[in-house]
PDB file of C-alpha atoms in Angstrom:
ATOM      1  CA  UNK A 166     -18.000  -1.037 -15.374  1.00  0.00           C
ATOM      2  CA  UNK A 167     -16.132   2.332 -15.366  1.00  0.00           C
ATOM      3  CA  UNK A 168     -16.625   4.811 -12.429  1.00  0.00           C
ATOM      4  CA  UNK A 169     -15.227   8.598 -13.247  1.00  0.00           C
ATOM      5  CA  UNK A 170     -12.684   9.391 -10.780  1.00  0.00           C
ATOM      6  CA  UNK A 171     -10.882  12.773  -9.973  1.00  0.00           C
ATOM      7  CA  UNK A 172      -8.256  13.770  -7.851  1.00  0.00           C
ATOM      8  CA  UNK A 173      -4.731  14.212  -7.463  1.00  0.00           C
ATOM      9  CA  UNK A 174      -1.281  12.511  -6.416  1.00  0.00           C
ATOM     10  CA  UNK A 175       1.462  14.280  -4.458  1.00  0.00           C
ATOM     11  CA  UNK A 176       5.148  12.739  -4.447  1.00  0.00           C
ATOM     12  CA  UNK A 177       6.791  12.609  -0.964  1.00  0.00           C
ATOM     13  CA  UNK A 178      10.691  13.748  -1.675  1.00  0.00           C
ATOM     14  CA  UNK A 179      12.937  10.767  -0.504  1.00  0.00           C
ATOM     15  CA  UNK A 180      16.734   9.430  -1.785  1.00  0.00           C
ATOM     16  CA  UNK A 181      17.238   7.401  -5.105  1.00  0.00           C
ATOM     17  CA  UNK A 182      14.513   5.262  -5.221  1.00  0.00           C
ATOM     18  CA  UNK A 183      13.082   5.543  -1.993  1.00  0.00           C
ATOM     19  CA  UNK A 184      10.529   7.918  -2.380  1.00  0.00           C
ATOM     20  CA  UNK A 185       6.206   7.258  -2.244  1.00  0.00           C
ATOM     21  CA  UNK A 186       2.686   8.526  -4.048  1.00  0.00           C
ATOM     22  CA  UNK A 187      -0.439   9.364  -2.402  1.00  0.00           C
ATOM     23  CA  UNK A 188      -3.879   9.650  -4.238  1.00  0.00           C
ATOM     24  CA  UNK A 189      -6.023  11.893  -3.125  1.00  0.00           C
ATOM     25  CA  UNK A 190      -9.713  11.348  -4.359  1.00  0.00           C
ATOM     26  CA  UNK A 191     -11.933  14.161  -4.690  1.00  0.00           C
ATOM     27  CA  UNK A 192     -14.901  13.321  -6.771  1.00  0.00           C
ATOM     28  CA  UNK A 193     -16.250   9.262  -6.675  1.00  0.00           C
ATOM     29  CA  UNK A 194     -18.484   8.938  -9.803  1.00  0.00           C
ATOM     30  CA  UNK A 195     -19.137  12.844  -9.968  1.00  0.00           C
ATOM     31  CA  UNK A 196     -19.902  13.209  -6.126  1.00  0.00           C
ATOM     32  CA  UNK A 197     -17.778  15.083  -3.781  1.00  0.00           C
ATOM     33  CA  UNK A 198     -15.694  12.448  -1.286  1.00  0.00           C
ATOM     34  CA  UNK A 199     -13.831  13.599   1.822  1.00  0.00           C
ATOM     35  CA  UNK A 200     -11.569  11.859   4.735  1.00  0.00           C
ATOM     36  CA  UNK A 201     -11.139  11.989   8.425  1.00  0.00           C
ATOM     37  CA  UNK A 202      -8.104  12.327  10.683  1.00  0.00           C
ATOM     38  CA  UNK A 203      -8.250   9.992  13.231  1.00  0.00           C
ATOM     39  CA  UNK A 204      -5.270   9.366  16.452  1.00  0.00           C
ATOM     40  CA  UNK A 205      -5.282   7.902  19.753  1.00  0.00           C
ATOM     41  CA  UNK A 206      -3.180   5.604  22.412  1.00  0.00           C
ATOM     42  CA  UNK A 207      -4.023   2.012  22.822  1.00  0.00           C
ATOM     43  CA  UNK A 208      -5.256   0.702  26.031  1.00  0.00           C
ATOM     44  CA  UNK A 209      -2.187  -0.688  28.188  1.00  0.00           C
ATOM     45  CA  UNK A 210      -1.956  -4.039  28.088  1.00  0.00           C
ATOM     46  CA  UNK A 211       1.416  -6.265  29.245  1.00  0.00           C
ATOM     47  CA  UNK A 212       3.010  -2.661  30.891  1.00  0.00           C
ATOM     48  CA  UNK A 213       2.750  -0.620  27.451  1.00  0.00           C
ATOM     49  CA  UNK A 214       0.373   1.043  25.098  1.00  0.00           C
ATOM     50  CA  UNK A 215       0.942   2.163  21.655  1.00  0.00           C
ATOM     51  CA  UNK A 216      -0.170   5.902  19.645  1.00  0.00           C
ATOM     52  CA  UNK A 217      -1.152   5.565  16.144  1.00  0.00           C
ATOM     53  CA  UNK A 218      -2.664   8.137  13.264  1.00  0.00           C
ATOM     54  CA  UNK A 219      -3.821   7.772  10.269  1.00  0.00           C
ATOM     55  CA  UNK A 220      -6.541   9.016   8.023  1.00  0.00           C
ATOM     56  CA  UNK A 221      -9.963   7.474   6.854  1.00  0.00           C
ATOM     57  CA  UNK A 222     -10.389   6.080   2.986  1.00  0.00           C
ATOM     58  CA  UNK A 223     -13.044   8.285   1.361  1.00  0.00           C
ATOM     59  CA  UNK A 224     -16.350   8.489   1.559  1.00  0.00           C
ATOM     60  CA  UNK A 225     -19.325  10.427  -0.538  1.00  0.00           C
ATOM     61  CA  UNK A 226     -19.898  13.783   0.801  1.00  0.00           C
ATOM     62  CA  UNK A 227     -23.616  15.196   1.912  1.00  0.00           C
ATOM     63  CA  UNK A 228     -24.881  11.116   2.306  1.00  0.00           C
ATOM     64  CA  UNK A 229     -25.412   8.627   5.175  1.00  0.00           C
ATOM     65  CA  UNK A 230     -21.680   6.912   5.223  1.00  0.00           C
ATOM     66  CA  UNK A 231     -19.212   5.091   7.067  1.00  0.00           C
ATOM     67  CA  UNK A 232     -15.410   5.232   6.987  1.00  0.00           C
ATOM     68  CA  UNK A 233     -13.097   2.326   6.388  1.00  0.00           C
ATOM     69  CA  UNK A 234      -9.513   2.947   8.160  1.00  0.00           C
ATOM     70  CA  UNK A 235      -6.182   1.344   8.925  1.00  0.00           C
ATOM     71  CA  UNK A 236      -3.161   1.816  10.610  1.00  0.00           C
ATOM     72  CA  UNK A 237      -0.136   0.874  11.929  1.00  0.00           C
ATOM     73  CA  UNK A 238       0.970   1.563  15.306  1.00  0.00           C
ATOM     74  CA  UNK A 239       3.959   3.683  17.016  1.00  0.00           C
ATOM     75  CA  UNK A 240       6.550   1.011  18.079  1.00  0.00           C
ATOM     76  CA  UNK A 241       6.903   0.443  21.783  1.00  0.00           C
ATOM     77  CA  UNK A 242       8.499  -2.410  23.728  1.00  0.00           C
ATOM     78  CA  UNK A 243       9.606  -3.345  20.472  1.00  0.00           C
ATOM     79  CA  UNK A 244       6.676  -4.097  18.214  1.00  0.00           C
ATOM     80  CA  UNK A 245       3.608  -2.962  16.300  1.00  0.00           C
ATOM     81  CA  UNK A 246       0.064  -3.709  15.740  1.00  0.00           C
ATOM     82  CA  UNK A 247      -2.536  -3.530  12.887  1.00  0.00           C
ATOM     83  CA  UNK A 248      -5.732  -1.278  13.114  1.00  0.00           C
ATOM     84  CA  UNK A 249      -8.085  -1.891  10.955  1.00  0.00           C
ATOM     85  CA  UNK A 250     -12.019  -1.324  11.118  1.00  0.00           C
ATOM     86  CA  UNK A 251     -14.874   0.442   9.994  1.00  0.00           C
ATOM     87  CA  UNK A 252     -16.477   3.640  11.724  1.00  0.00           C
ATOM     88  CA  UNK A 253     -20.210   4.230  12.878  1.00  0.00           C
ATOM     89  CA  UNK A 254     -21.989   6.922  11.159  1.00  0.00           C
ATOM     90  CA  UNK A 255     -21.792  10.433  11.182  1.00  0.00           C
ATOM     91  CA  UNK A 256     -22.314  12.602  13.691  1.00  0.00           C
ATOM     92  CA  UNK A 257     -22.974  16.166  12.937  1.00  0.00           C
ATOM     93  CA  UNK A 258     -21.874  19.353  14.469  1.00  0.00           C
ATOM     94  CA  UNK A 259     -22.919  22.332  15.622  1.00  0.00           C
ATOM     95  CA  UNK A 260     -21.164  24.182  12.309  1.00  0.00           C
ATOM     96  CA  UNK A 261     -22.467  21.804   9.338  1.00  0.00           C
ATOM     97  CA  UNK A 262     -19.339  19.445   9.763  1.00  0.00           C
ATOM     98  CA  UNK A 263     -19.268  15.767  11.333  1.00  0.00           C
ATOM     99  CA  UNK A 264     -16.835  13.401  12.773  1.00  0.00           C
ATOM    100  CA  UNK A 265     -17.285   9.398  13.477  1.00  0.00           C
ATOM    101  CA  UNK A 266     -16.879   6.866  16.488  1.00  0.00           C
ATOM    102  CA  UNK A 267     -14.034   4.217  15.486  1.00  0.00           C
ATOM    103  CA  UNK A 268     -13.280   1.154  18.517  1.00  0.00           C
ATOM    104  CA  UNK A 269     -11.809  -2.016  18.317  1.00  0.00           C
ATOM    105  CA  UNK A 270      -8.748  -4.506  18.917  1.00  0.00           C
ATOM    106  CA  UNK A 271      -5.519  -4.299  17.519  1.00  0.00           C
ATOM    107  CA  UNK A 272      -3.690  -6.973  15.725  1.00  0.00           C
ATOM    108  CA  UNK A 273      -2.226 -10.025  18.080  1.00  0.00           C
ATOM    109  CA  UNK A 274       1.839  -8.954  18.349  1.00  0.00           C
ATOM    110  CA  UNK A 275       5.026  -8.737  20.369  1.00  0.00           C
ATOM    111  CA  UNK A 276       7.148 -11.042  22.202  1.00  0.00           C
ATOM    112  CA  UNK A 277       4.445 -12.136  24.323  1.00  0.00           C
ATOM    113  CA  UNK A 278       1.383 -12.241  22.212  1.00  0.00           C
ATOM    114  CA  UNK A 279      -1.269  -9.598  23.051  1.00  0.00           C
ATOM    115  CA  UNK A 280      -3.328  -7.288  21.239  1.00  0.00           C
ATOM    116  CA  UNK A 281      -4.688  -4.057  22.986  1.00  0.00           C
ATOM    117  CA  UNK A 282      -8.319  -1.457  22.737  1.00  0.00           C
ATOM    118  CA  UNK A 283      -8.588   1.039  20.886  1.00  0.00           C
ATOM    119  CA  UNK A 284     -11.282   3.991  21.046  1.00  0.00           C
ATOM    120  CA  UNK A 285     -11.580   7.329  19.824  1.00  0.00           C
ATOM    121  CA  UNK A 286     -13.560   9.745  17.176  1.00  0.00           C
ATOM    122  CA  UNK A 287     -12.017  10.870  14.053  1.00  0.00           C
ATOM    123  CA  UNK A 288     -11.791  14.940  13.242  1.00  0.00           C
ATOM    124  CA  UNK A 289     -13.962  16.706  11.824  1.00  0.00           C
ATOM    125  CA  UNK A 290     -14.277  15.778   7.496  1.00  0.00           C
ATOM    126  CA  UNK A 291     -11.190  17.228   5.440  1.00  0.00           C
TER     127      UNK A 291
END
């Protein structure tokens, strides 16, 4: 099965061949999709906590949805962790917008294994 796509791909400048794509999708099967931002600082767990960012994979636009979303974390004390997780619903605002909830546990890293909490809400769609 074929599903129509549309969007568009912008190259990040880099040196030789060290340079990256990213897709931007902005119709799913003829419906509108959008993204979140979405940032925060781990709990602190074994004296340290990590920041991360990152934005949301698409959703369809104007429906009930969640938001799949994954990052990678800031080092600190010499390691990262994995976030990776699936928002609650939307919540509307006050001017037609909406943002989601997003909570969970990073990955199990670092010297001596841990993982931290994470909690937050993305920003409003993009």
């Amino acid at each position: 099965m074929r599903i129509p796509v549309t969007g568009f791909v912008i190259e990040s400048s880099g040196f030789g061949s060290q340079h990256s794509h990213t897709l931007y999708i902005s119709t799913w099967d003829g419906k509108p999709v959008h993204t979140h931002a979405f940032s925060g600082c781990t709990s602190c767990d074994v004296g340290h906590s990590h920041y991360y960012a990152g934005m949301t994979e698409p959703a369809l636009s104007g429906v009930p949805h969640v938001h799949k979303y994954y990052t990678v974390t800031a080092v600190s004390e010499g390691h990262t962790h994995r976030i990776k997780g699936t928002t609650g619903p939307a919540v509307p605002l006050p001017n037609g917008g909406h943002y989601h909830y997003f909570e969970g546990y990073t990955t199990v890293d670092g010297i001596q294994p841990h993982s931290h909490m994470y909690r937050g809400k993305t920003g409003d769609e993009e």
